[in-house]
Amino acid sequence: MISLITEVEGSSCRSPGGEGDEKDGKDALPVVGDELAFHQYANLGFIYTAGGTVNAVNNHGSSRISWVISTNSSSSSSQRRRLLKLRPAAHHLFVNRDKELSTRQIWEAIRPEAPKVVWHHLVWFVGRIPKYCIILWMVILDRLPTRIRLLRMGFAIDNDKCLLCNLESETRNHLFFECDYAGNLWKAILQLCGVNRRASHWDGELAWATHCFKGKSLITRVLKLALSSHVYWIWKERNDRLFGGVPRPWSTILEDVKAVVRIRLRGCSINVADPRNATLCASWNIA
Ligand SMILES: [Zn+2]
């Protein structure tokens, strides 16, 4: 159901498909998505969606119209409040404007701004693999549902042991570097990069990567891809075991990491005349 929920300003109060507003209603018919998304409508304004709610901001003269699609989702009301809060922040973009807006401009206008975190280049870099970097981002923020975290959240779990070694409690810090399984994998990855370094604790590895994985050299690109791959594949292996999958040795996971890095860098411009790059390509089978 589409319902008119408010008139922001102006004298008319129109509903989609209503008299004198057929074109507006038709063009503003919503695209419902689970993610917050914006859809630019030439000469009309824009429509944004979130969690099944849709808000269309139209800009004909002085009238702006907003609709929300009713949903049965429990998050509907909170999403609606969020959307309504966003509207004033975007209003100025549509005042006396003769050029079309891009979704980037709208996003830049309404997004909350905060200082860059020191590790941003480990997560958001050119050539990243989005689903890997999302997991890495969540790990850095300690938002993955590890067993210890679930216990802290009040879930009744009868076993808090790490699914990879079954020896220690499953915390973020243990799972990704301190566990022997993960430590061996990370050590092998570093050796492929020509780095002889023993994996330390989570904070130590993150600080080291933050400091060292800078620039655009091949080794940096490989290390950043390998870090996100390491975290992704460790979490996947953990989940596979949780849901009854056959445990795989870390050496098999290493082959997956190598394949991902190799495929990602295939076709990239690499100066193989540099002996360090040539060695790296040979280690990772990068053509
Ligand atoms: Zn473990």
XYZ file of C-alpha atoms and ligand atoms in Angstrom:
288
model
C 0.000 0.000 0.000
C 1.277 3.454 -0.798
C 0.146 6.206 1.477
C 0.820 9.869 1.481
C 2.440 10.607 4.766
C 3.369 14.225 4.670
C 3.630 17.357 2.679
C 6.875 19.066 3.383
C 6.117 22.415 1.885
C 4.017 24.001 -0.809
C 0.311 24.222 -1.205
C -0.656 20.996 -2.879
C -1.098 17.648 -1.260
C -0.936 14.971 -3.909
C -0.920 11.233 -3.844
C 0.620 8.946 -6.467
C -1.664 8.645 -9.425
C -3.965 11.294 -8.063
C -5.704 13.934 -10.123
C -3.271 16.219 -11.875
C -0.386 14.174 -10.702
C -0.547 11.058 -12.776
C 2.924 11.517 -14.172
C 4.406 12.157 -10.745
C 2.778 9.103 -9.300
C 3.875 6.878 -12.126
C 7.467 8.085 -12.104
C 7.685 7.982 -8.385
C 6.388 4.462 -8.077
C 8.903 2.980 -5.779
C 11.710 0.582 -6.174
C 11.726 -1.319 -2.936
C 15.079 -2.465 -1.657
C 16.546 -3.704 1.569
C 19.417 -1.286 1.385
C 19.289 2.439 1.569
C 19.360 3.477 -2.058
C 18.705 6.545 -4.085
C 17.145 6.812 -7.490
C 17.450 10.002 -9.411
C 14.451 11.125 -11.449
C 15.228 13.687 -14.061
C 13.315 16.891 -13.394
C 11.380 15.216 -10.630
C 13.631 14.934 -7.639
C 14.643 11.641 -6.187
C 13.394 8.588 -4.429
C 15.167 6.678 -1.768
C 14.430 3.305 -0.299
C 15.389 1.526 2.849
C 14.209 -1.647 4.480
C 11.032 -1.859 2.453
C 10.113 1.783 2.892
C 10.207 4.187 0.036
C 10.394 7.930 0.212
C 9.998 10.046 -2.876
C 10.986 13.669 -2.764
C 9.540 15.545 -5.664
C 10.494 19.044 -6.627
C 7.874 20.718 -8.749
C 7.932 24.376 -7.987
C 7.629 24.662 -4.283
C 5.875 21.405 -3.614
C 7.688 18.364 -2.396
C 5.917 15.109 -1.742
C 6.863 12.090 0.252
C 5.382 8.623 0.317
C 6.156 5.615 2.382
C 5.218 2.096 1.458
C 3.607 0.281 4.318
C 5.313 -2.917 5.304
C 4.812 -5.480 7.998
C 8.466 -5.240 8.927
C 9.107 -4.488 12.572
C 11.873 -2.153 11.477
C 9.512 -0.169 9.292
C 8.866 2.603 11.762
C 12.508 3.082 12.653
C 13.462 3.094 8.977
C 10.733 5.613 8.355
C 12.046 7.871 11.081
C 15.536 7.621 9.659
C 14.316 8.553 6.211
C 12.347 11.505 7.484
C 15.391 12.763 9.335
C 17.396 12.629 6.122
C 14.984 14.744 4.158
C 15.902 18.195 5.502
C 19.559 17.464 4.920
C 18.912 16.934 1.209
C 16.419 19.739 0.735
C 18.920 22.399 -0.278
C 20.104 20.238 -3.174
C 16.816 20.755 -4.960
C 16.427 24.473 -4.495
C 16.929 26.548 -7.661
C 18.775 23.748 -9.353
C 19.109 23.559 -13.116
C 21.425 20.548 -13.339
C 20.645 16.943 -12.565
C 21.863 15.546 -9.300
C 23.910 12.408 -9.005
C 23.313 9.859 -6.281
C 26.863 10.553 -5.127
C 26.017 14.216 -4.526
C 22.943 13.240 -2.531
C 24.879 10.696 -0.512
C 27.674 13.154 0.214
C 25.094 15.680 1.407
C 23.294 13.437 3.854
C 25.887 10.973 5.061
C 27.302 11.360 8.543
C 30.906 12.490 8.421
C 33.627 11.272 10.721
C 37.432 11.325 10.712
C 39.102 8.573 8.707
C 40.174 5.598 10.730
C 43.860 4.716 10.498
C 43.116 1.329 8.935
C 40.795 2.558 6.183
C 43.314 1.714 3.437
C 43.267 -1.947 4.507
C 39.543 -2.195 3.864
C 38.700 0.329 1.149
C 41.290 0.089 -1.590
C 41.254 -0.062 -5.363
C 40.936 -3.666 -6.481
C 39.378 -4.894 -3.250
C 36.931 -7.781 -3.194
C 33.783 -6.280 -1.674
C 32.458 -9.282 0.219
C 35.903 -9.978 1.674
C 36.378 -6.397 2.759
C 32.967 -6.258 4.405
C 33.993 -9.224 6.559
C 37.362 -7.608 7.319
C 35.595 -4.393 8.261
C 33.288 -6.259 10.633
C 36.221 -8.130 12.140
C 38.144 -4.923 12.776
C 35.074 -3.484 14.484
C 34.603 -6.807 16.314
C 31.057 -7.174 15.071
C 31.099 -10.774 13.872
C 29.007 -13.135 15.986
C 31.798 -15.145 17.553
C 30.726 -17.471 20.318
C 32.045 -15.238 23.076
C 30.330 -12.247 21.577
C 27.054 -14.166 21.342
C 27.386 -15.117 25.006
C 27.918 -11.480 25.910
C 24.785 -10.636 23.958
C 22.831 -13.068 26.109
C 22.472 -16.040 23.770
C 22.453 -19.426 25.428
C 25.410 -21.290 23.962
C 26.611 -24.493 25.551
C 30.095 -24.379 24.055
C 32.305 -21.334 23.690
C 35.297 -23.153 22.212
C 36.965 -22.132 18.965
C 35.642 -24.254 16.109
C 39.071 -24.431 14.498
C 41.103 -25.783 17.422
C 38.507 -26.615 20.079
C 40.960 -25.448 22.727
C 40.432 -21.781 23.446
C 37.393 -19.556 23.767
C 36.249 -18.229 20.426
C 36.971 -14.517 20.508
C 37.799 -12.302 17.545
C 41.387 -11.998 18.736
C 41.838 -15.730 19.060
C 40.056 -16.801 15.895
C 41.949 -14.804 13.295
C 45.588 -14.846 14.409
C 46.146 -16.417 17.817
C 44.571 -19.766 16.957
C 47.211 -22.177 15.639
C 45.076 -22.888 12.579
C 44.811 -19.225 11.623
C 48.363 -18.460 12.705
C 49.755 -21.151 10.424
C 47.706 -19.894 7.509
C 48.774 -16.288 8.048
C 52.408 -17.287 8.444
C 52.298 -19.223 5.148
C 50.692 -16.235 3.410
C 53.431 -13.941 4.664
C 56.099 -16.377 3.540
C 54.636 -16.332 0.034
C 55.102 -12.578 0.196
C 58.695 -12.969 1.321
C 57.893 -11.790 4.828
C 59.358 -13.882 7.582
C 57.252 -12.874 10.488
C 55.529 -14.777 13.209
C 51.878 -13.852 13.659
C 51.273 -12.033 16.892
C 47.977 -11.050 18.523
C 45.161 -9.274 16.735
C 46.090 -5.736 17.748
C 49.726 -6.358 16.798
C 48.874 -7.675 13.338
C 46.400 -4.895 12.663
C 48.900 -2.243 13.748
C 51.633 -3.828 11.622
C 49.397 -4.036 8.556
C 48.136 -0.493 9.060
C 51.691 0.800 9.165
C 53.218 -1.335 6.404
C 50.474 -1.912 3.812
C 50.771 1.492 2.185
C 51.459 2.574 -1.371
C 50.634 1.005 -4.706
C 53.434 -1.512 -5.069
C 52.656 -5.076 -6.037
C 53.636 -6.402 -2.628
C 51.219 -3.987 -0.970
C 48.396 -4.999 -3.299
C 49.057 -8.661 -2.657
C 49.267 -8.206 1.098
C 46.024 -6.251 1.288
C 44.192 -8.797 -0.843
C 45.735 -11.606 1.187
C 44.711 -10.062 4.515
C 41.070 -9.710 3.513
C 41.163 -13.202 1.982
C 42.700 -14.651 5.145
C 39.979 -13.187 7.334
C 37.208 -14.165 4.917
C 38.336 -17.768 4.530
C 38.947 -18.247 8.249
C 35.428 -17.042 8.984
C 33.996 -19.240 6.223
C 35.834 -22.309 7.486
C 34.578 -21.600 10.992
C 31.000 -21.320 9.733
C 31.288 -24.417 7.576
C 32.366 -26.420 10.612
C 29.594 -24.924 12.727
C 26.999 -26.096 10.220
C 28.367 -29.577 9.712
C 30.843 -29.118 6.913
C 33.917 -31.290 6.574
C 36.890 -29.601 8.276
C 39.596 -28.566 5.873
C 43.276 -28.173 6.770
C 44.752 -24.688 6.653
C 46.961 -25.738 3.731
C 43.818 -26.192 1.611
C 42.565 -22.769 2.629
C 45.930 -21.376 1.550
C 45.276 -22.642 -1.976
C 41.948 -20.795 -1.972
C 43.678 -17.603 -0.867
C 46.307 -18.013 -3.579
C 43.657 -18.577 -6.230
C 41.731 -15.476 -5.190
C 44.816 -13.251 -5.245
C 45.952 -14.707 -8.555
C 42.573 -14.181 -10.226
C 42.240 -10.678 -8.833
C 45.625 -9.579 -10.136
C 45.316 -11.329 -13.480
C 45.724 -8.829 -16.278
C 47.010 -6.060 -14.001
C 50.021 -4.096 -15.155
C 53.027 -5.484 -13.287
C 56.643 -4.528 -13.772
C 58.175 -8.002 -13.813
C 61.578 -6.505 -14.610
C 61.680 -5.699 -10.911
C 63.142 -8.856 -9.328
C 60.949 -8.452 -6.242
C 57.828 -8.454 -8.418
C 59.108 -11.410 -10.407
C 59.646 -13.406 -7.224
C 56.224 -12.451 -5.941
C 54.556 -13.454 -9.220
C 56.317 -16.790 -9.108
C 55.272 -17.436 -5.509
C 51.633 -16.602 -6.142
C 51.490 -17.967 -9.717
C 50.484 -14.565 -11.003
C 50.742 -14.596 -14.766
Zn 41.354 -21.828 17.830
